[in-house]
Short mmCIF file of C-alpha atoms in Angstrom, two decimals:
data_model
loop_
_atom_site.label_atom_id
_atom_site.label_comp_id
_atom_site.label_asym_id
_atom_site.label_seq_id
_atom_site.Cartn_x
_atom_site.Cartn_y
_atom_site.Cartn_z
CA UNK A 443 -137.98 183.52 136.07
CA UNK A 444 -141.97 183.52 137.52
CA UNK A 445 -141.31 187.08 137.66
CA UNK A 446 -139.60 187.75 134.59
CA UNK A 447 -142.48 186.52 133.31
CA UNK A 448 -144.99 188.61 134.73
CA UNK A 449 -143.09 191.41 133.94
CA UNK A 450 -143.54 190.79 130.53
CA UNK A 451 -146.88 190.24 130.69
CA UNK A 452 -147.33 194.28 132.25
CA UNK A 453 -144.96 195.32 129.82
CA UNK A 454 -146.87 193.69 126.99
CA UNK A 455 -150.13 195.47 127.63
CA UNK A 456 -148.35 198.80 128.86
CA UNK A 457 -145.74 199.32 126.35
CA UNK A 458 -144.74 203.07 127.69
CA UNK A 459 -142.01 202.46 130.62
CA UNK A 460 -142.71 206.24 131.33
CA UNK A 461 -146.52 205.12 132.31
CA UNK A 462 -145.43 202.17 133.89
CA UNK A 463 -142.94 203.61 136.20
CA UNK A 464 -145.80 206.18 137.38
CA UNK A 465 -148.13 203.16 138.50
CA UNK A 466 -145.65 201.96 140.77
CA UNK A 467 -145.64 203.62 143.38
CA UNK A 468 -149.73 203.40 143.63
CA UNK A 469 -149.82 199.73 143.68
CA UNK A 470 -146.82 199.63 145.83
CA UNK A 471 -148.71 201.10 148.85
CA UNK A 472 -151.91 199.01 147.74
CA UNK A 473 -152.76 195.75 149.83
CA UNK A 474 -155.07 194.51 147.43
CA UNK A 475 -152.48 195.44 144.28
CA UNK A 476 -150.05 193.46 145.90
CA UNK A 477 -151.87 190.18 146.76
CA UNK A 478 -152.92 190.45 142.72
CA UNK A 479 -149.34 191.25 141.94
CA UNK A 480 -148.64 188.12 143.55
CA UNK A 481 -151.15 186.34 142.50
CA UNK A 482 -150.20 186.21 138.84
CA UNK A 483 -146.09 185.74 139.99
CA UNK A 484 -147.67 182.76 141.67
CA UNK A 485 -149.04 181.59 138.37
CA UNK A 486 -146.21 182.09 136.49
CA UNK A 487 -143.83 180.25 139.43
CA UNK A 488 -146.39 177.18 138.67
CA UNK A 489 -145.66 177.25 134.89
CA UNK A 490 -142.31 177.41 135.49
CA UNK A 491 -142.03 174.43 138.37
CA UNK A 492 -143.74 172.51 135.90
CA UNK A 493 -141.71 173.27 133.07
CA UNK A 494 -138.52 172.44 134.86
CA UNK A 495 -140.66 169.21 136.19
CA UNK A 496 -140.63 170.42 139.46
CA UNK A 497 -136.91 170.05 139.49
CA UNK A 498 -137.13 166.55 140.42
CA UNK A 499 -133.85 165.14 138.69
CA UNK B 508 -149.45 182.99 121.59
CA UNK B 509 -150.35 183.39 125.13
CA UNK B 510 -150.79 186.84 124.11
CA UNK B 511 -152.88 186.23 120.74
CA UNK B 512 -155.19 184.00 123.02
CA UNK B 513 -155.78 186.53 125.60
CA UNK B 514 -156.45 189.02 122.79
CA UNK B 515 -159.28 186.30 121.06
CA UNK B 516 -160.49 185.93 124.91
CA UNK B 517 -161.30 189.92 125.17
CA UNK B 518 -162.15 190.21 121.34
CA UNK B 519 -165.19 187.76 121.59
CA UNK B 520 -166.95 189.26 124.56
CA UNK B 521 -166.20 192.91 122.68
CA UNK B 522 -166.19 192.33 118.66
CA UNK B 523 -166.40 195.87 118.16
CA UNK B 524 -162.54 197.06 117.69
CA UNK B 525 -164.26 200.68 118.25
CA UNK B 526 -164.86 200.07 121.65
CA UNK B 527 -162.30 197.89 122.11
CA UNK B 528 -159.98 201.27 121.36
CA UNK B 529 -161.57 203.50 123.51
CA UNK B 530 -161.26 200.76 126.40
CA UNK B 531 -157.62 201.26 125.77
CA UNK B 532 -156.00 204.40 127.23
CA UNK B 533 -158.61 203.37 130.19
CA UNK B 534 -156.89 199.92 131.73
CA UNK B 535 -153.36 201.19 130.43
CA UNK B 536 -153.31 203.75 132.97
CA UNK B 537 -154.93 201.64 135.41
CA UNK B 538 -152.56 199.64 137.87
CA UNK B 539 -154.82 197.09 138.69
CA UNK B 540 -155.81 196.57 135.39
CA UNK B 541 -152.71 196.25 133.88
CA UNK B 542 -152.44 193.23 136.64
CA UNK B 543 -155.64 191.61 136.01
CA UNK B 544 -154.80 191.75 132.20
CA UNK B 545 -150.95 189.94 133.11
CA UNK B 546 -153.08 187.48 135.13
CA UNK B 547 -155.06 186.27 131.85
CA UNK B 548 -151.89 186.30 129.58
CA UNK B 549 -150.30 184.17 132.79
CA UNK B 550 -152.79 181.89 132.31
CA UNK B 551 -152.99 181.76 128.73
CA UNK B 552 -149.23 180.87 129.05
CA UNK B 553 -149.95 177.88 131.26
CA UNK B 554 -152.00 176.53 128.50
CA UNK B 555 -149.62 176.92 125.82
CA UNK B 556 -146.27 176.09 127.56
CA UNK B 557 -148.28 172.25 128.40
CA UNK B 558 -149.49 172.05 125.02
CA UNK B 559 -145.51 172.54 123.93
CA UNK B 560 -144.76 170.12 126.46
CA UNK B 561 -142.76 172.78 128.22
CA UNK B 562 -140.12 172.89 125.19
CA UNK B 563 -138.87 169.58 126.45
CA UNK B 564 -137.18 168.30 123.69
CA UNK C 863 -165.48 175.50 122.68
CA UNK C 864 -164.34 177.29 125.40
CA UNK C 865 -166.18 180.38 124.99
CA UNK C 866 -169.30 177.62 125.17
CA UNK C 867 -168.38 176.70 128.28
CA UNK C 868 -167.82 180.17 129.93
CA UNK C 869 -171.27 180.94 128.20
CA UNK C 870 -172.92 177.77 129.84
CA UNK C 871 -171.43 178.93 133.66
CA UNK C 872 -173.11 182.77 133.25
CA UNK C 873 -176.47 180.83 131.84
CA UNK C 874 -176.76 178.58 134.93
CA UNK C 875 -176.25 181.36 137.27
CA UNK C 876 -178.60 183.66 135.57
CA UNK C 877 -181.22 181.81 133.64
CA UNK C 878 -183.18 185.03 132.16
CA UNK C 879 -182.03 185.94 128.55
CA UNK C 880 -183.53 189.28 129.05
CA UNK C 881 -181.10 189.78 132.29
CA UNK C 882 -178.33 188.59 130.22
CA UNK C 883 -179.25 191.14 127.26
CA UNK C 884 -179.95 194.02 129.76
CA UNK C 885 -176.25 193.27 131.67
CA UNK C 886 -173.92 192.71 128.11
CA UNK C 887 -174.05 196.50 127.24
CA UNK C 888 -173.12 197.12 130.74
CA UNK C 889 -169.80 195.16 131.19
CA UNK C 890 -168.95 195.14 126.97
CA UNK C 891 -167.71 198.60 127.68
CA UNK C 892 -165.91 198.23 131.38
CA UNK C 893 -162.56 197.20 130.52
CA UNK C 894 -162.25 195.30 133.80
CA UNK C 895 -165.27 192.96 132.93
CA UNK C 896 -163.61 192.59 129.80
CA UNK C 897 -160.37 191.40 130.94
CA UNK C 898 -162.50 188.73 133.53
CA UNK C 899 -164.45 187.57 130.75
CA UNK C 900 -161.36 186.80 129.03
CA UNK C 901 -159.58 185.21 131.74
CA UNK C 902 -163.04 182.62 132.34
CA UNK C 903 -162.50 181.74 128.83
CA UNK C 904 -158.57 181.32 129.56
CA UNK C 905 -159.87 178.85 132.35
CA UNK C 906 -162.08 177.40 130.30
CA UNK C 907 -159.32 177.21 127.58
CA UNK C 908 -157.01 175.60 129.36
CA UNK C 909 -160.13 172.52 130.17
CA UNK C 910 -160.37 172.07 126.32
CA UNK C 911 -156.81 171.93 125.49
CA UNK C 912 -156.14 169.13 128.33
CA UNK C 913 -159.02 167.35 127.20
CA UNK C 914 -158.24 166.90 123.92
CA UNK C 915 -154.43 166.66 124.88
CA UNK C 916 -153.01 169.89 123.35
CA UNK C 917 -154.00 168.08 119.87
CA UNK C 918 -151.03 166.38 119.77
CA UNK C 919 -151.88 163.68 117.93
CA UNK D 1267 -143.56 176.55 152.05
CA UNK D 1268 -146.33 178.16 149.96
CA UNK D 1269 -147.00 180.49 152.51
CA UNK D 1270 -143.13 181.59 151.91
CA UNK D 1271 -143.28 181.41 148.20
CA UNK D 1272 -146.73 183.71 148.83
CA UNK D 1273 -144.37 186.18 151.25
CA UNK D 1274 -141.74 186.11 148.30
CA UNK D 1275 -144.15 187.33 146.12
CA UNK D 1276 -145.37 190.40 147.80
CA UNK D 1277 -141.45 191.16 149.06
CA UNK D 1278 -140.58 191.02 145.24
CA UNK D 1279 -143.30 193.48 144.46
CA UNK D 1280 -142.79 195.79 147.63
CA UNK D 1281 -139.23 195.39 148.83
CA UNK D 1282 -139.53 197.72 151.36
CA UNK D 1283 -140.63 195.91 154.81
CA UNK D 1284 -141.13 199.51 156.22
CA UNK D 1285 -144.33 199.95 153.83
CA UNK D 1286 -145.20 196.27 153.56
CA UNK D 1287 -145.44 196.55 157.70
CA UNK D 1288 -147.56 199.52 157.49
CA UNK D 1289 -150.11 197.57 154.96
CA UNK D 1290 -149.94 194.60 156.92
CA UNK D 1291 -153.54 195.84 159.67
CA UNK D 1292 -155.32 197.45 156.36
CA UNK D 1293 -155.39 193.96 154.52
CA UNK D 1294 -155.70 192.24 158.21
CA UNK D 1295 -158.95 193.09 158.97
CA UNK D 1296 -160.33 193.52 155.87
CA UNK D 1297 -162.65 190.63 154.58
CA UNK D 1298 -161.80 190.39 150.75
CA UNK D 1299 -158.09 190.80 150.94
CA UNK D 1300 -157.90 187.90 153.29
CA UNK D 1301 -159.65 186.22 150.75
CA UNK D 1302 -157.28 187.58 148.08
CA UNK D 1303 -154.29 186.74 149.97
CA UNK D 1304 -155.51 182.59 150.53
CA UNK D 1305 -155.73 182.60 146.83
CA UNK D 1306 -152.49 183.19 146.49
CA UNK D 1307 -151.35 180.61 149.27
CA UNK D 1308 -153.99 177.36 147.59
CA UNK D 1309 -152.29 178.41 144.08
CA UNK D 1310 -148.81 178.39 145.53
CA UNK D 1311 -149.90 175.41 147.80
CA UNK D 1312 -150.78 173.57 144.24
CA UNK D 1313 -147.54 174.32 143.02
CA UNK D 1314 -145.79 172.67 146.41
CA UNK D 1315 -148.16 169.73 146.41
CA UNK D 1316 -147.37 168.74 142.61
CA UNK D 1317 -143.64 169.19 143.28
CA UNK D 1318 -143.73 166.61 146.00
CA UNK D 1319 -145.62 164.34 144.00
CA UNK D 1320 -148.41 164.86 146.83
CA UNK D 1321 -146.88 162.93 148.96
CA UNK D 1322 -147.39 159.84 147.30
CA UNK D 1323 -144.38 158.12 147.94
CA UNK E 1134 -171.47 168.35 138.94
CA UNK E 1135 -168.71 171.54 138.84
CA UNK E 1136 -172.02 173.35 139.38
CA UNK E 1137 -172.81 171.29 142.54
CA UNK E 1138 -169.27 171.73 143.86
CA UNK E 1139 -169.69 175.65 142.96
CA UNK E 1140 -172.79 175.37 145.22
CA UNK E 1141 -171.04 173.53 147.76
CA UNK E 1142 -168.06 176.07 148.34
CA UNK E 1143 -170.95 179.01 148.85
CA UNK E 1144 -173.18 176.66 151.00
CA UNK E 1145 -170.19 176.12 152.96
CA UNK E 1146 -169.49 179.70 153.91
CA UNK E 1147 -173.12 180.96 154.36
CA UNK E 1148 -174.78 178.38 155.68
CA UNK E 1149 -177.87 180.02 155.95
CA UNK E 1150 -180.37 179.61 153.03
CA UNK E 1151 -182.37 182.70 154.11
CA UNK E 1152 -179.43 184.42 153.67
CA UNK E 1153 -178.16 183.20 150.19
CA UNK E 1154 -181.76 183.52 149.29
CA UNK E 1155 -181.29 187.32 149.58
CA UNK E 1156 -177.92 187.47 147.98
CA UNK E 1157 -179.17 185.31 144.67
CA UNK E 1158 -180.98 188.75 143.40
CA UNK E 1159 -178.17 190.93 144.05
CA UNK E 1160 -175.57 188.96 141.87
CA UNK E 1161 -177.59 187.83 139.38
CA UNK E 1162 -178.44 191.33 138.32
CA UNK E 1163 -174.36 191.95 138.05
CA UNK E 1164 -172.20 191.61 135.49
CA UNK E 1165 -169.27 191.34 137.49
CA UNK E 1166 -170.40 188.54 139.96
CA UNK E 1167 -172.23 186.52 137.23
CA UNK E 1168 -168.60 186.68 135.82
CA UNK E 1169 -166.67 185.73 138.78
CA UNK E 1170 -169.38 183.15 139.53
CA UNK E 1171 -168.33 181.35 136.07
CA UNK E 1172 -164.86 181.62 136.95
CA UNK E 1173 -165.14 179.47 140.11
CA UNK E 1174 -167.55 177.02 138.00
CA UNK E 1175 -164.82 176.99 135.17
CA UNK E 1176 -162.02 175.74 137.86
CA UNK E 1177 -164.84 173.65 139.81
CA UNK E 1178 -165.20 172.01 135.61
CA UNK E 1179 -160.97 171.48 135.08
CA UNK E 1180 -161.23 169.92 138.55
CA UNK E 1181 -164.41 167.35 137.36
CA UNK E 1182 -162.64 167.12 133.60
CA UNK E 1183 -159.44 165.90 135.22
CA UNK E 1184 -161.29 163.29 137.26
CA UNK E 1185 -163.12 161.79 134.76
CA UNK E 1186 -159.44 162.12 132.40
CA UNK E 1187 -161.66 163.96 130.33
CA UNK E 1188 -164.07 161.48 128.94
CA UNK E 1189 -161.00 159.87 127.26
CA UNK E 1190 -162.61 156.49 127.65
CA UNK F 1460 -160.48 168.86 153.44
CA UNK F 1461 -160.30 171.37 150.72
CA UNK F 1462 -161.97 173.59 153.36
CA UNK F 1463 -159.49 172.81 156.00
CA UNK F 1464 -157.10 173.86 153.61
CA UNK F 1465 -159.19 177.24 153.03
CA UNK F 1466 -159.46 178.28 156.60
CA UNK F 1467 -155.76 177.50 157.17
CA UNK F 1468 -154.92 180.18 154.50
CA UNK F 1469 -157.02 182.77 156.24
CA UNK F 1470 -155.58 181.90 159.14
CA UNK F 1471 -152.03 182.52 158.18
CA UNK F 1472 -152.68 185.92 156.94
CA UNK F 1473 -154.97 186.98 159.90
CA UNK F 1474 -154.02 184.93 163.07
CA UNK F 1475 -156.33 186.59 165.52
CA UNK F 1476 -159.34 184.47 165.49
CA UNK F 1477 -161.23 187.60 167.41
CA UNK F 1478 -161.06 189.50 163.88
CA UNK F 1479 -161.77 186.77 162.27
CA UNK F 1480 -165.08 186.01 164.01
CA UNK F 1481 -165.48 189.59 163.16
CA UNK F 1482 -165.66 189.70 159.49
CA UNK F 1483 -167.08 186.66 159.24
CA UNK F 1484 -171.17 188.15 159.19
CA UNK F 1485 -168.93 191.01 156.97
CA UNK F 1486 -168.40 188.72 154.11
CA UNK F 1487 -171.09 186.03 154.93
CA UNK F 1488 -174.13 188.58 153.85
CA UNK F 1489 -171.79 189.62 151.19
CA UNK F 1490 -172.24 187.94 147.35
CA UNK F 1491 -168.70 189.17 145.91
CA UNK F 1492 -167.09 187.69 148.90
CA UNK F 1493 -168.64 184.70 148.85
CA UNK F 1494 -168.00 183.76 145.09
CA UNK F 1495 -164.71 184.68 145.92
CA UNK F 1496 -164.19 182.34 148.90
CA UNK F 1497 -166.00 179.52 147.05
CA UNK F 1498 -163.23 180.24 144.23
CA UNK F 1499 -160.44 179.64 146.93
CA UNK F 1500 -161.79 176.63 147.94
CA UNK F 1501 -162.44 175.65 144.18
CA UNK F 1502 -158.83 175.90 143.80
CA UNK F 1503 -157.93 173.71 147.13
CA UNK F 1504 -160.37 171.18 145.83
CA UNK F 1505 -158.04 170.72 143.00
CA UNK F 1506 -155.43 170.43 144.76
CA UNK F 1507 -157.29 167.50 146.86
CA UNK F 1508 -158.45 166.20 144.56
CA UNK F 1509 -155.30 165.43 142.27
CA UNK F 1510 -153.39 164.76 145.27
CA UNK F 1511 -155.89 161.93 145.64
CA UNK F 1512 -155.53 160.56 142.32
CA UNK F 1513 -158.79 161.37 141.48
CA UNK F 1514 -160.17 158.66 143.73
CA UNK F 1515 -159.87 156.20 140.85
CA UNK F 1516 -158.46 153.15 142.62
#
């Protein structure tokens, strides 16, 4: 779900699937554009904990 | 909305829609822009899944 | 409101106007300033929102 | 258990361990991805401390 | 006072106010570190807002 | 507490404390990484700080 969300928030700004399946592979073999890549899944996971409450029932 | 408020975000510090458009094609083809620009929309969603109480009733 | 409080954190850390007005050309047209301006002001966003409790009342 | 929701992150983004193994000494000894990469454990570490209440109990 | 924690995280890693003393010039003539220097005073503010339950008193 | 926190991230990610002691006059005469580590322990201090309540009893 976190990353469903950022997903959409790529796909939002890049609209062309045909660009965004070219960038892949260059962030895929770059440190840094992984740590940001899961940087923003790691806000989105915190969105989502809190929107389920933290799934504390 | 999280997107319309990141949008606001990048249209104050750049009013002109001129440059704004010429920015573009720049970050679109740019991996780690494209993940810098989900980060702000991530955040953006934060704010407006709290301020809908996470949809809780 | 939030964009006066992203304003007020640049203004402490550099005082000078005239630095200010030399450096806004500068990162107005670099797309990845742009998208950090706008996620300060997402930060800063999400301050004003809790503070005046999503304006749910 | 933010440190594994940090791994999860990256793994989701790269799922090859063969390329995620190779990255592993770039980012190791390199000043600002270390950084990078404890951002991503204190926001995920946020998200584990509000979910248990931080410890209050 | 989210300035003086801002100050606080920096004195913290360079200890050495020779040292900061040269960096102040450096930043404060970019764009991009005056901007990430807001961004750690605009979480260093949520953290200060949330204390004081944002003035709600 | 919020730095203990910091550190502990770090490391995680690089366990050898001779590389560590290495980079550290890297980023410490470095302004970039030094707003950036004051950001990560911006974000632990929230984390503290909540966890404590605050510190309003």
């Amino acid at each position: 779900m976190a990353i469903t969300l950022s997903r959409m928030g790529v796909k939002y700004t890049q609209p062309s699937s045909a660009v965004r399946d070219k960038l892949r592979p260059v962030y895929g073999e770059n440190a840094d554009s992984l740590i940001a890549s899961s940087q923003v899944i790691a806000l989105n996971f915190q969105t989502v904990a809190a929107a389920n409450n933290y799934w504390r029932h």
